[in-house]
Coordinates of C-alpha atoms and ligand atoms in Angstrom, one line a residue:
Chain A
X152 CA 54.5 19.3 317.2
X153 CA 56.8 19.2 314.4
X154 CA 60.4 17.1 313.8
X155 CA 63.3 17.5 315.8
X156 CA 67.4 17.5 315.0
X157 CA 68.8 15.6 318.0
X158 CA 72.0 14.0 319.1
X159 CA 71.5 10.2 321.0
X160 CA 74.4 8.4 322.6
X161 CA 73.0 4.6 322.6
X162 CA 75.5 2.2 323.2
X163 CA 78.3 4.8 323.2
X164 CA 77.6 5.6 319.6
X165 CA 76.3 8.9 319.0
X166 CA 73.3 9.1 316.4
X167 CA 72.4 12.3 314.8
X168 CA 68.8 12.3 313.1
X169 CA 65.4 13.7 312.8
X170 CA 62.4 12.5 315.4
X171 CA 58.8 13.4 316.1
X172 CA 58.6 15.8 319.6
X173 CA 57.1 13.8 321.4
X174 CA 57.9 10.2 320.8
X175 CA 59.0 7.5 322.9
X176 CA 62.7 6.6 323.3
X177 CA 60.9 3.4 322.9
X178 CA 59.8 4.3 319.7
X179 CA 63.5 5.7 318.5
X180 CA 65.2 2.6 319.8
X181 CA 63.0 0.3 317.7
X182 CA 62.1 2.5 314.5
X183 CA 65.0 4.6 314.1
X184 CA 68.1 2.7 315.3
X185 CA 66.0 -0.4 314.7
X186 CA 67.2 -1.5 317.7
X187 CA 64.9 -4.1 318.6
X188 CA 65.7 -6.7 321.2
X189 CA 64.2 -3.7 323.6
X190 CA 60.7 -5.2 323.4
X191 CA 57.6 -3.2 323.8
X192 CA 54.4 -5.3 325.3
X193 CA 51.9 -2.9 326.8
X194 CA 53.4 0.4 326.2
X195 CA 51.5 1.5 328.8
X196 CA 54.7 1.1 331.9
X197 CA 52.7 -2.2 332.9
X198 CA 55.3 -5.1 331.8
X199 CA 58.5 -3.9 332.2
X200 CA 59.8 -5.5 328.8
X201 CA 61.3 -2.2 327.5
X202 CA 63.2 -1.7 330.2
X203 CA 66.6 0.3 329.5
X204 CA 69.2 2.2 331.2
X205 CA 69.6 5.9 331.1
X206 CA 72.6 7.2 332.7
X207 CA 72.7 4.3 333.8
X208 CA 69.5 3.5 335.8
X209 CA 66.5 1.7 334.7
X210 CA 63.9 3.3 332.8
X211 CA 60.9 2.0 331.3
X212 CA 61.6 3.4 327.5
X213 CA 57.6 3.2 327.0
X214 CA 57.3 6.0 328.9
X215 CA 60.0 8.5 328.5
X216 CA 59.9 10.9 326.1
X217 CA 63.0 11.0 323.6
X218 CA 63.7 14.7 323.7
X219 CA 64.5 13.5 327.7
X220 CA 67.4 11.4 326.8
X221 CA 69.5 13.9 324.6
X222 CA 72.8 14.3 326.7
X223 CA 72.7 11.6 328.3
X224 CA 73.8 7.8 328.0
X225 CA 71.4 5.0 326.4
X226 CA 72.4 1.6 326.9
X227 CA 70.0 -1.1 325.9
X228 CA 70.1 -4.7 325.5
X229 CA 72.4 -4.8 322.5
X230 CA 74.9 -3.0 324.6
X231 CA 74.5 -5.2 327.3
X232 CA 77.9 -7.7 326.7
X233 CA 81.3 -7.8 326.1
X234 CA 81.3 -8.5 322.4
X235 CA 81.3 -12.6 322.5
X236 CA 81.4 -12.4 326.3
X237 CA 77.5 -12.3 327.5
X238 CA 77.1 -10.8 331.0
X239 CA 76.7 -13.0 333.9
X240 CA 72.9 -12.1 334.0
X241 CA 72.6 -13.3 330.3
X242 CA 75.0 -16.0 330.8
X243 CA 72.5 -17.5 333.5
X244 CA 69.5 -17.1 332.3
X245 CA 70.8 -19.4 328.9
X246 CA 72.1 -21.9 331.1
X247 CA 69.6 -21.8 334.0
X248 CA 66.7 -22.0 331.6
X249 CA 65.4 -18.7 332.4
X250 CA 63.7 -18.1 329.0
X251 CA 61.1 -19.7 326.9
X252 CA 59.5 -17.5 324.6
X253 CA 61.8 -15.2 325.3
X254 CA 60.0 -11.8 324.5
X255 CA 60.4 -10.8 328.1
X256 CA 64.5 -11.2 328.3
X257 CA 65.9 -8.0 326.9
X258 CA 63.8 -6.1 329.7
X259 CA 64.7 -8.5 332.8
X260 CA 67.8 -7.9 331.8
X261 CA 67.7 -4.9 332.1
X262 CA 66.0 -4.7 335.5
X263 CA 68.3 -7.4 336.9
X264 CA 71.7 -6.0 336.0
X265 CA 71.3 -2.2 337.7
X266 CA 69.8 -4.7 340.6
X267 CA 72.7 -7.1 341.5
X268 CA 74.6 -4.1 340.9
X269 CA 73.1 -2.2 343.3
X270 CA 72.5 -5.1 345.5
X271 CA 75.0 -7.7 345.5
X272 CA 73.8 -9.7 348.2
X273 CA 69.8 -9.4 347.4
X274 CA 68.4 -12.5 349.1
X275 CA 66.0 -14.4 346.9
X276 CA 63.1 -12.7 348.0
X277 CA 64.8 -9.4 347.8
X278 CA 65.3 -10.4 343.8
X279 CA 61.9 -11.6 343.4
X280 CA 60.6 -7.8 344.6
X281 CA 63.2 -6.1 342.1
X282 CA 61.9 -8.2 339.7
X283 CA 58.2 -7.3 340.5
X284 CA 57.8 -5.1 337.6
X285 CA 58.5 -7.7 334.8
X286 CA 56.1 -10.1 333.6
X287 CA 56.8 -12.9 332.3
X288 CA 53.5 -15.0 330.9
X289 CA 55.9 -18.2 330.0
X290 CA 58.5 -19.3 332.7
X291 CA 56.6 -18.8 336.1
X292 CA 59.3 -17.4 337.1
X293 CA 61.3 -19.7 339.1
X294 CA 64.1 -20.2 336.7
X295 CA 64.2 -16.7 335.9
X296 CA 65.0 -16.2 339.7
X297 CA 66.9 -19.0 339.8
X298 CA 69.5 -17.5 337.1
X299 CA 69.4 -14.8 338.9
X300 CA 70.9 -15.9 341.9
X301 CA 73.4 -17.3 340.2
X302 CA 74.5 -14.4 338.6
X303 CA 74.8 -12.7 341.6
X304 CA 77.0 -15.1 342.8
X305 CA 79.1 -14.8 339.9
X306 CA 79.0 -11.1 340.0
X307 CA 80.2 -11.3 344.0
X308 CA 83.1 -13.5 342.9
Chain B
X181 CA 57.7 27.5 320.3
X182 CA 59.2 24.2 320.7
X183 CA 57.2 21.3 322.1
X184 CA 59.5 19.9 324.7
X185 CA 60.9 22.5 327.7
X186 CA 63.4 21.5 330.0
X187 CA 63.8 24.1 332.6
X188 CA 66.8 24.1 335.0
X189 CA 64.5 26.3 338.0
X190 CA 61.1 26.9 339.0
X191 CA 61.8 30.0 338.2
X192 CA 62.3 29.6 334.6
X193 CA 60.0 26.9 334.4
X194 CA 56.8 29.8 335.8
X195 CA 58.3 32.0 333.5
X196 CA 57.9 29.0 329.9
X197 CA 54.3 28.1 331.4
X198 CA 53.7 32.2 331.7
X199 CA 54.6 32.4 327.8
X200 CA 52.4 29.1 326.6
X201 CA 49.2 30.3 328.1
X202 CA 47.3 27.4 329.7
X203 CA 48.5 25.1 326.9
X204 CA 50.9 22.8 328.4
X205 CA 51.6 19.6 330.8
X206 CA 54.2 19.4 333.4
X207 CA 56.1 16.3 333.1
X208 CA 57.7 15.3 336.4
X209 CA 58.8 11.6 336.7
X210 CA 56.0 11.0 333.7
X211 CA 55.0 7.8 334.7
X212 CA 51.3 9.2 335.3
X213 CA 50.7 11.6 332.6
X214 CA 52.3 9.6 329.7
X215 CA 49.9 7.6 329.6
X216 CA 47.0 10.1 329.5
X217 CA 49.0 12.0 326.7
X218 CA 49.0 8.6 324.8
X219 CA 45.6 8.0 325.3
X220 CA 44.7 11.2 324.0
X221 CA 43.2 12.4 327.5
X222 CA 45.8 15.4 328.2
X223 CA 45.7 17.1 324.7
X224 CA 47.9 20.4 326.0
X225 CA 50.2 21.2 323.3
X226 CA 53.2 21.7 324.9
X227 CA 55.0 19.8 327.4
X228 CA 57.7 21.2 330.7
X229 CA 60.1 18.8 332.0
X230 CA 60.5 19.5 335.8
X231 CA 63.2 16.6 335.6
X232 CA 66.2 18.8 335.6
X233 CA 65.3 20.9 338.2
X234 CA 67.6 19.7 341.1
X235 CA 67.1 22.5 343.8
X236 CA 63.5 19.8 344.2
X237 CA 65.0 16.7 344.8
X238 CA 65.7 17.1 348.5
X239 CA 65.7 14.9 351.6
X240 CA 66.8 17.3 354.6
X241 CA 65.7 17.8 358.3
X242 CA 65.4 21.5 359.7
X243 CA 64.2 22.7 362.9
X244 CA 62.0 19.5 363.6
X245 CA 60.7 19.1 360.3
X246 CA 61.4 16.5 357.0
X247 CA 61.7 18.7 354.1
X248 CA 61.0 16.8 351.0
X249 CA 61.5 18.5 347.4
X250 CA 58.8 17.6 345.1
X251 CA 60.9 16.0 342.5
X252 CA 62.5 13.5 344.9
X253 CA 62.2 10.0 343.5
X254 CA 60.3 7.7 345.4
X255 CA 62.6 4.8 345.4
X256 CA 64.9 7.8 346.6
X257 CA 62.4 7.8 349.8
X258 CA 62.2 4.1 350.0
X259 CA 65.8 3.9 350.9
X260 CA 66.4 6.8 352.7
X261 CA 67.9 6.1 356.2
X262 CA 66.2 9.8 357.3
X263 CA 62.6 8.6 356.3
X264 CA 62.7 5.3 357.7
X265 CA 64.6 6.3 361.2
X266 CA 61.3 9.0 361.6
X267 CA 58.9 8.4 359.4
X268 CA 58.4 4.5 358.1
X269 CA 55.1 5.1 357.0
X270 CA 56.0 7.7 354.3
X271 CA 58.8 5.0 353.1
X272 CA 56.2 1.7 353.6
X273 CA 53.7 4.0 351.4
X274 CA 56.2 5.1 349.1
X275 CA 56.7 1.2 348.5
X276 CA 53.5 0.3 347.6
X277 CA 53.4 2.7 344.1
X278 CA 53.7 1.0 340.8
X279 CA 57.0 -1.2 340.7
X280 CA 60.5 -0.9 341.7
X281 CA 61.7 0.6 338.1
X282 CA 59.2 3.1 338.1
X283 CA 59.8 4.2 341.5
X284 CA 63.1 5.3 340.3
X285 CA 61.4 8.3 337.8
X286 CA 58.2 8.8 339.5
X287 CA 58.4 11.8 341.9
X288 CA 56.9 12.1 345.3
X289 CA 55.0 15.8 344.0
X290 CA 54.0 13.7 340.4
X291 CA 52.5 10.9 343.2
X292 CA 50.6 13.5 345.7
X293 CA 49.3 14.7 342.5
X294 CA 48.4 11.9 340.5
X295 CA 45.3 11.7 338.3
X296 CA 42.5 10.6 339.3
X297 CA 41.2 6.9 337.7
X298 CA 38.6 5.2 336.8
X299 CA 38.0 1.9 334.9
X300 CA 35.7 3.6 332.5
X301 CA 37.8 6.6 331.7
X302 CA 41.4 5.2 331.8
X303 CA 41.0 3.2 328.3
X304 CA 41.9 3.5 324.7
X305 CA 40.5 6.4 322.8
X306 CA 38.5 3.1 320.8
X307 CA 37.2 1.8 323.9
X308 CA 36.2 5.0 325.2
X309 CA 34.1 5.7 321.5
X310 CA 32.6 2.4 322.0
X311 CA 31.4 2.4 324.9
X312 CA 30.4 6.2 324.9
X313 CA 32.2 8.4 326.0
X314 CA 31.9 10.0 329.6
X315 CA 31.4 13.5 331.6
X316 CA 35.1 13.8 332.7
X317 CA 36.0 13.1 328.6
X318 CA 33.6 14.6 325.7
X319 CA 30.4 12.9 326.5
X320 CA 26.9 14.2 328.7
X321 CA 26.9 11.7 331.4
X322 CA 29.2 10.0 334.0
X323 CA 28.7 5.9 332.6
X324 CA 29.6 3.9 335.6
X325 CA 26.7 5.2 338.1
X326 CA 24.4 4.8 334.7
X327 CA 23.8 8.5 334.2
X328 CA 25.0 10.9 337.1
X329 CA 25.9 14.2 336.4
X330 CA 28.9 14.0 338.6
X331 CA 32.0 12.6 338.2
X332 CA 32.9 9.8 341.1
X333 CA 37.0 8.9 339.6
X334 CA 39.2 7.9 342.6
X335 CA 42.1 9.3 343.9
X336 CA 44.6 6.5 343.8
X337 CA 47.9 8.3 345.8
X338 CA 49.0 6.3 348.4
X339 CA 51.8 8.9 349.4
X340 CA 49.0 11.4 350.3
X341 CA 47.0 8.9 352.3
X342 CA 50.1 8.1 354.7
X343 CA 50.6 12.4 354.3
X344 CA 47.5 13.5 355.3
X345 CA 47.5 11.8 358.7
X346 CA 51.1 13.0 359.0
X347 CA 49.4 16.3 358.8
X348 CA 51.8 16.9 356.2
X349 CA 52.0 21.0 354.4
X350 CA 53.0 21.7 350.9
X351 CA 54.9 24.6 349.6
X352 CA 53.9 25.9 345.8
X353 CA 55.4 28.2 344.0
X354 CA 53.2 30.7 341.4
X355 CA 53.9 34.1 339.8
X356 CA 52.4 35.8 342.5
X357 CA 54.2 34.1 345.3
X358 CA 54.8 30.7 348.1
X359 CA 52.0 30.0 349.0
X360 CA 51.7 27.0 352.0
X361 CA 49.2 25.2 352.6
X362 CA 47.9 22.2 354.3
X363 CA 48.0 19.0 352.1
X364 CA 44.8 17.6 352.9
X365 CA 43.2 21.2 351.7
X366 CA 44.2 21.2 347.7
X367 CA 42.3 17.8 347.4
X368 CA 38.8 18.7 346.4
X369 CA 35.2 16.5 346.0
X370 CA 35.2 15.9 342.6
X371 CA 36.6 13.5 340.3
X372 CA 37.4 16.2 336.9
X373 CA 38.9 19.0 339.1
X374 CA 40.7 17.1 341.8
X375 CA 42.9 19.1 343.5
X376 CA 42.9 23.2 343.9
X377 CA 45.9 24.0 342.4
X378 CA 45.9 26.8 340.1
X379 CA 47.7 27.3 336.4
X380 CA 51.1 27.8 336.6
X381 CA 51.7 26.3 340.0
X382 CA 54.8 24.6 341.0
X383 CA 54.8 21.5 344.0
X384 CA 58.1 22.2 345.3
X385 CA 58.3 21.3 348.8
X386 CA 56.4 18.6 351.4
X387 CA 56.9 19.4 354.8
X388 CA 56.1 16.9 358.1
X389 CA 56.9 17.8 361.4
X390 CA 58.8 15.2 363.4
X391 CA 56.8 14.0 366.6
X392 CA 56.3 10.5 367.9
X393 CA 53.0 8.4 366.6
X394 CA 51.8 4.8 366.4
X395 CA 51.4 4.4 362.5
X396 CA 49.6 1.8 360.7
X397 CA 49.5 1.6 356.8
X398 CA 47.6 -0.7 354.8
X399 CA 46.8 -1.3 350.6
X400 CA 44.4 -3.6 349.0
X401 CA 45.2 -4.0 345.1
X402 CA 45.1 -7.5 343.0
X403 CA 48.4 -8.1 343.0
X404 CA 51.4 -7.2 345.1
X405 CA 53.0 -5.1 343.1
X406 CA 52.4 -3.2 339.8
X407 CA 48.4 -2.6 340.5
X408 CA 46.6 0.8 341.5
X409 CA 44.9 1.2 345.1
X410 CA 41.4 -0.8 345.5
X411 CA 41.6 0.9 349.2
X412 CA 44.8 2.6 350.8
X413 CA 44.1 3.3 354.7
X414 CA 46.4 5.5 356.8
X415 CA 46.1 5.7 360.4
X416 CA 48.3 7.5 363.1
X417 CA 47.9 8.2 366.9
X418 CA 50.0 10.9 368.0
X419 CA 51.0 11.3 371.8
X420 CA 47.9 13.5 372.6
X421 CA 45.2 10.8 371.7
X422 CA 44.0 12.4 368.6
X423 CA 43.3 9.6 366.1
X424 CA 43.7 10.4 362.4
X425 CA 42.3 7.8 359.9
X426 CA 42.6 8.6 355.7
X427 CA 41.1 6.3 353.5
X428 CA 41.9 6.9 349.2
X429 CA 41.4 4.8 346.2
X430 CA 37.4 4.7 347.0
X431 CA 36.4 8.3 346.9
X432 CA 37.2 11.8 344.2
X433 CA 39.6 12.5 347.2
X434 CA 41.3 11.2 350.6
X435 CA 38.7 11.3 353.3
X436 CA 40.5 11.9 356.3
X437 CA 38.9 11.1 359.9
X438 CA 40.4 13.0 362.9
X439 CA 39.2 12.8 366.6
X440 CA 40.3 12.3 370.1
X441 CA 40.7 7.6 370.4
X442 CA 38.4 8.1 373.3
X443 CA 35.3 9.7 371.3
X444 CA 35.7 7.1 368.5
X445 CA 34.3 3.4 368.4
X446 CA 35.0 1.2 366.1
X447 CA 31.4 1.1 364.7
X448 CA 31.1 4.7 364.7
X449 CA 34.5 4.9 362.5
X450 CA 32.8 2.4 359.9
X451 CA 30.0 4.5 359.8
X452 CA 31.7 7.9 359.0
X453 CA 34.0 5.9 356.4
X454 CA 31.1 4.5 354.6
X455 CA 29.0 7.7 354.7
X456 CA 31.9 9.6 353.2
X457 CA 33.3 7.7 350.7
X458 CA 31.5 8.1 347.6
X459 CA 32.7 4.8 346.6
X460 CA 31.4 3.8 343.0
X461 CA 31.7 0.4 340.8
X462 CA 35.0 2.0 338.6
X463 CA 37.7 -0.5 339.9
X464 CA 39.2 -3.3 338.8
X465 CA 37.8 -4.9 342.1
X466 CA 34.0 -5.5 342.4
X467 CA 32.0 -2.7 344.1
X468 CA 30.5 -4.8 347.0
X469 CA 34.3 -6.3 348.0
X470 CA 35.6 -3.0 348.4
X471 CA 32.8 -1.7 350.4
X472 CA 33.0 -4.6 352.9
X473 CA 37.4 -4.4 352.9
X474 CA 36.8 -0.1 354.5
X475 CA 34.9 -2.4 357.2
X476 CA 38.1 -4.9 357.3
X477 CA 41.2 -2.5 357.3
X478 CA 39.2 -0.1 359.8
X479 CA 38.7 -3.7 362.1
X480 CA 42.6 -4.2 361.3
X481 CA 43.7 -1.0 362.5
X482 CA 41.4 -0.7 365.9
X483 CA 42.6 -4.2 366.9
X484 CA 46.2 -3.5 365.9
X485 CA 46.5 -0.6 369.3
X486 CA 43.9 -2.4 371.3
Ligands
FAD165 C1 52.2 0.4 335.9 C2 51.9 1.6 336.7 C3 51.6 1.4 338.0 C4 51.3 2.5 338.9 N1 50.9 2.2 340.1 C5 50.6 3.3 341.0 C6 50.2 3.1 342.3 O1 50.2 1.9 342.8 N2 49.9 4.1 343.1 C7 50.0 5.4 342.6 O2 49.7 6.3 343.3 N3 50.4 5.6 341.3 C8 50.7 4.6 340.5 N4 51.1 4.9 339.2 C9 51.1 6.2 338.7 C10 52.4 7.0 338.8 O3 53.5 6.1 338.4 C11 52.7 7.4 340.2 O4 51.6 8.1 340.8 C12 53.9 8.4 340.3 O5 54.3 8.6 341.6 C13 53.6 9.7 339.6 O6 54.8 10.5 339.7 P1 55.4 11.2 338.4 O7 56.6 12.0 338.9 O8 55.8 10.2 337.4 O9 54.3 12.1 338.0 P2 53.9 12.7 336.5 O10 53.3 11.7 335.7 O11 55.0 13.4 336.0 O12 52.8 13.8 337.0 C14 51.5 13.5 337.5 C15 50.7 14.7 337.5 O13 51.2 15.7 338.4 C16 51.6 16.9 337.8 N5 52.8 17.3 338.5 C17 53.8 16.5 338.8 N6 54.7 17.1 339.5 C18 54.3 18.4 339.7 C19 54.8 19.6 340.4 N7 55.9 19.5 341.0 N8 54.1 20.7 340.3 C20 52.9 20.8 339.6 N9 52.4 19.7 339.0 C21 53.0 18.5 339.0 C22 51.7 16.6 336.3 O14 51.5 17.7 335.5 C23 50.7 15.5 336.2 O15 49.4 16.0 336.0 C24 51.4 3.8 338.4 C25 51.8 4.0 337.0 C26 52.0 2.9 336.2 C27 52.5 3.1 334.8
SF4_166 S1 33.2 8.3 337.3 FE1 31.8 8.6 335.6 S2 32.3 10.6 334.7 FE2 34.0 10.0 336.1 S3 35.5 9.1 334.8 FE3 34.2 7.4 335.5 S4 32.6 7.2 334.0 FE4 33.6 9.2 333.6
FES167 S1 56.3 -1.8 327.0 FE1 57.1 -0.5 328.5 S2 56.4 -1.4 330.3 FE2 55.4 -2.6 328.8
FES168 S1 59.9 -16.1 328.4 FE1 58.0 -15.7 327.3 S2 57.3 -13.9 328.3 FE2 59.0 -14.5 329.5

């Protein structure tokens, strides 16, 4: 299988360096750019707490391969807010209590952002479903929702 | 030879396969076959990326027909106006894989030709060792039916399920030619070669023609969301009578039932279900409870017209 020389734009820094064929971007975000508020549970595509975007749509890192990701754009968690200024999403989930542990955060996130982007006016039900793929085993989920709908509100605004 | 391939056609993607000689896995979305390359289940050394192939990721209408390219996302289906306007039950089918995040890489080809699974097979290399390993991996005998000599995985697509009763074809692509053929016809009996298709093959196209028919759609699975099929039943009626019923997720392949509505009874459709599906304890869901739910959806979908 053998090493490879690649070129990754996370964040909108470009990385050059060395990685096995056929690891996960998973893998490089945590290992090599020790990037690691993208959280892997299962790795197995099942929890949705490594959820990233890739050109801008959300991807389960657990399950792409790296060598799939060269040329394009990587933004993950850390890239997530404005320097100080966290994003709406972020901002409500702090202030809405939409965390406990907090393992699953980076990757609802993740999911949510691309979401209320996509969907501005997602009615709570419509959230809950684009949400489907992230478990949470702490909150039980009503805050996490909660947060969400008021982010969505903020993002209208 | 490098390890990862990312062809740009089909063409050039038949022509890396030709050069690697049986030795490699197509990746389309991934979301399948990843984890059977992590679990050490697909050991082919090399892997092709379909996923920058875009002459496959189609939604059109020609001549009467939906034309969709194999490499079509299915949260691309989901929301497609086209779909839903003529065909909801491809787009209420397409719903009910995985999650809404995976929908967005999984392709409707990778779906239609999804592995088939089983509760003893889909594990951990470790778990697999420990509790000896099967036919369909490097042991003598198939575990859950205690000692068969036959492999009894599921097929676990929902997209083919609502397909089939479509009477949906598919396009391939190979060295030698296109060859087309009807969907229903690649999936085969057996749960270690499921479907037909030979090396170097390419899904490229699924092709429905549009005509009017009651549809029904139905999946049982333990949660809402994320889980594999426990039973997936299809069911059309098109204006001519002719009743077309597909069951998956309890056989090695979709067991479709065709007749004219006015030759079928209700108990003579249970019947034929039960005696075809080779239904075997390798779910998540107990044996016994997915027997009885063929009997429930098949009750569901003859009162649902009646
Ligand atoms: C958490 C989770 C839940 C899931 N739930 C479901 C579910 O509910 N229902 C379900 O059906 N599946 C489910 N899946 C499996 C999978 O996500 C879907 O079946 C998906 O549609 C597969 O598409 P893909 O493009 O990712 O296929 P891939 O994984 O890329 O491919 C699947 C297989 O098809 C072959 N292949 C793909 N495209 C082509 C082509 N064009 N020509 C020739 N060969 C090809 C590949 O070599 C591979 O063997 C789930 C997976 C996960 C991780
Ligand atoms: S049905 Fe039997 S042979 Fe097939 S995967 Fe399961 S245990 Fe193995
Ligand atoms: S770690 Fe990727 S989905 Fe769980
Ligand atoms: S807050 Fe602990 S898993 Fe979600």
């Amino acid at each position: 299988m053998g090493l490879k020389q690649i070129e990754l734009t996370v964040n909108d820094f470009s990385h050059p360096f060395l990685v096995e064929s056929d690891e996960t971007l998973l893998f490089t975000l945590r290992n090599r750019l020790y990037l690691t508020g993208t959280k892997e549970g299962c790795n197995q595509g099942t929890c949705g707490s490594c959820t990233v975007l890739l050109d801008g749509k959300p991807v389960l890192s657990c399950m792409t391969p790296t060598l799939r990701c060269v040329e394009k754009k990587v933004i993950t968690i850390e890239g997530i807010s404005s320097g100080e200024n966290l994003h709406p999403v972020q901002k409500y989930l702090v202030k809405n209590g939409g965390l406990q542990c907090g393992f699953c955060t980076p990757g609802v996130v993740m999911t949510a952002v691309p979401f209320l982007e996509e969907n501005p006016d997602a009615s709570r039900r419509e959230i809950k479903e684009g949400l489907s793929g992230n478990l949470c085993r702490c909150t039980g989920y009503k805050k996490i929702i909660d947060a969400l709908e008021n982010a969505a509100a903020e993002m209208r605004s | 030879m490098d390890y990862y391939h990312t062809p740009s056609t089909v063409d050039e993607a038949l022509t890396i396969a030709g050069k690697l000689s049986g030795n490699y896995t197509f990746f389309a979305g991934g979301t399948d076959i990843q984890n059977y390359r992590k679990q050490q289940l697909d050991t082919n050394e090399y892997v092709i990326d379909l996923s920058e192939i875009e002459e496959l990721d189609s939604i059109t209408i020609v001549d009467g027909a939906l034309h969709l390219g194999a490499m079509t996302t299915l949260d691309k289906i989901v929301s497609s106006d086209e779909i839903q306007n003529h065909y909801p039950i491809i787009a209420e089918a397409a719903k009910t894989v995985a999650t809404p995040v995976l929908r967005k890489t999984a392709t409707i080809g990778g779906n239609l030709l999804v592995t088939n699974r089983c509760t003893f097979y889909n594990q951990s290399q470790e778990w697999r060792d420990g509790v000896g390993s099967c036919l369909r991996d490097v042991g003598d005998i198939c575990q859950v039916t205690g000692g068969k000599n036959d492999c009894y995985s599921r097929n676990v697509s929902d997209t083919a399920t609502a397909l089939i009763v479509l009477g949906a074809e598919i396009t391939l692509m190979t060295p030698n030619g296109i060859i087309q053929k009807s969907l229903k016809d690649i999936y085969l009996p057996c749960g270690i070669k499921f479907h037909d298709l030979e090396e170097r093959c390419i899904l490229t196209q699924i092709s429905v023609p549009i005509e009017p028919k009651k549809w029904w759609y139905k999946k049982l699975r333990l949660r809402k969301t994320l889980d594999f099929t426990s039973l997936t039943v299809a069911a059309t009626i098109d204006t001519a009578g002719i009743a077309r019923v597909c069951l998956n997720g309890v056989s090695m392949s979709p067991i479709l039932i065709e007749k004219p509505l006015k030759e079928l009874t209700l108990e003579g459709l249970i019947s034929i279900a039960r005696k075809n599906c080779k239904t075997v304890d390798n779910d998540l869901m107990p044996l016994k409870y997915r027997r009885e739910m063929i009997n429930v959806y098949l009750k569901e979908w003859w009162k649902s017209f009646r």
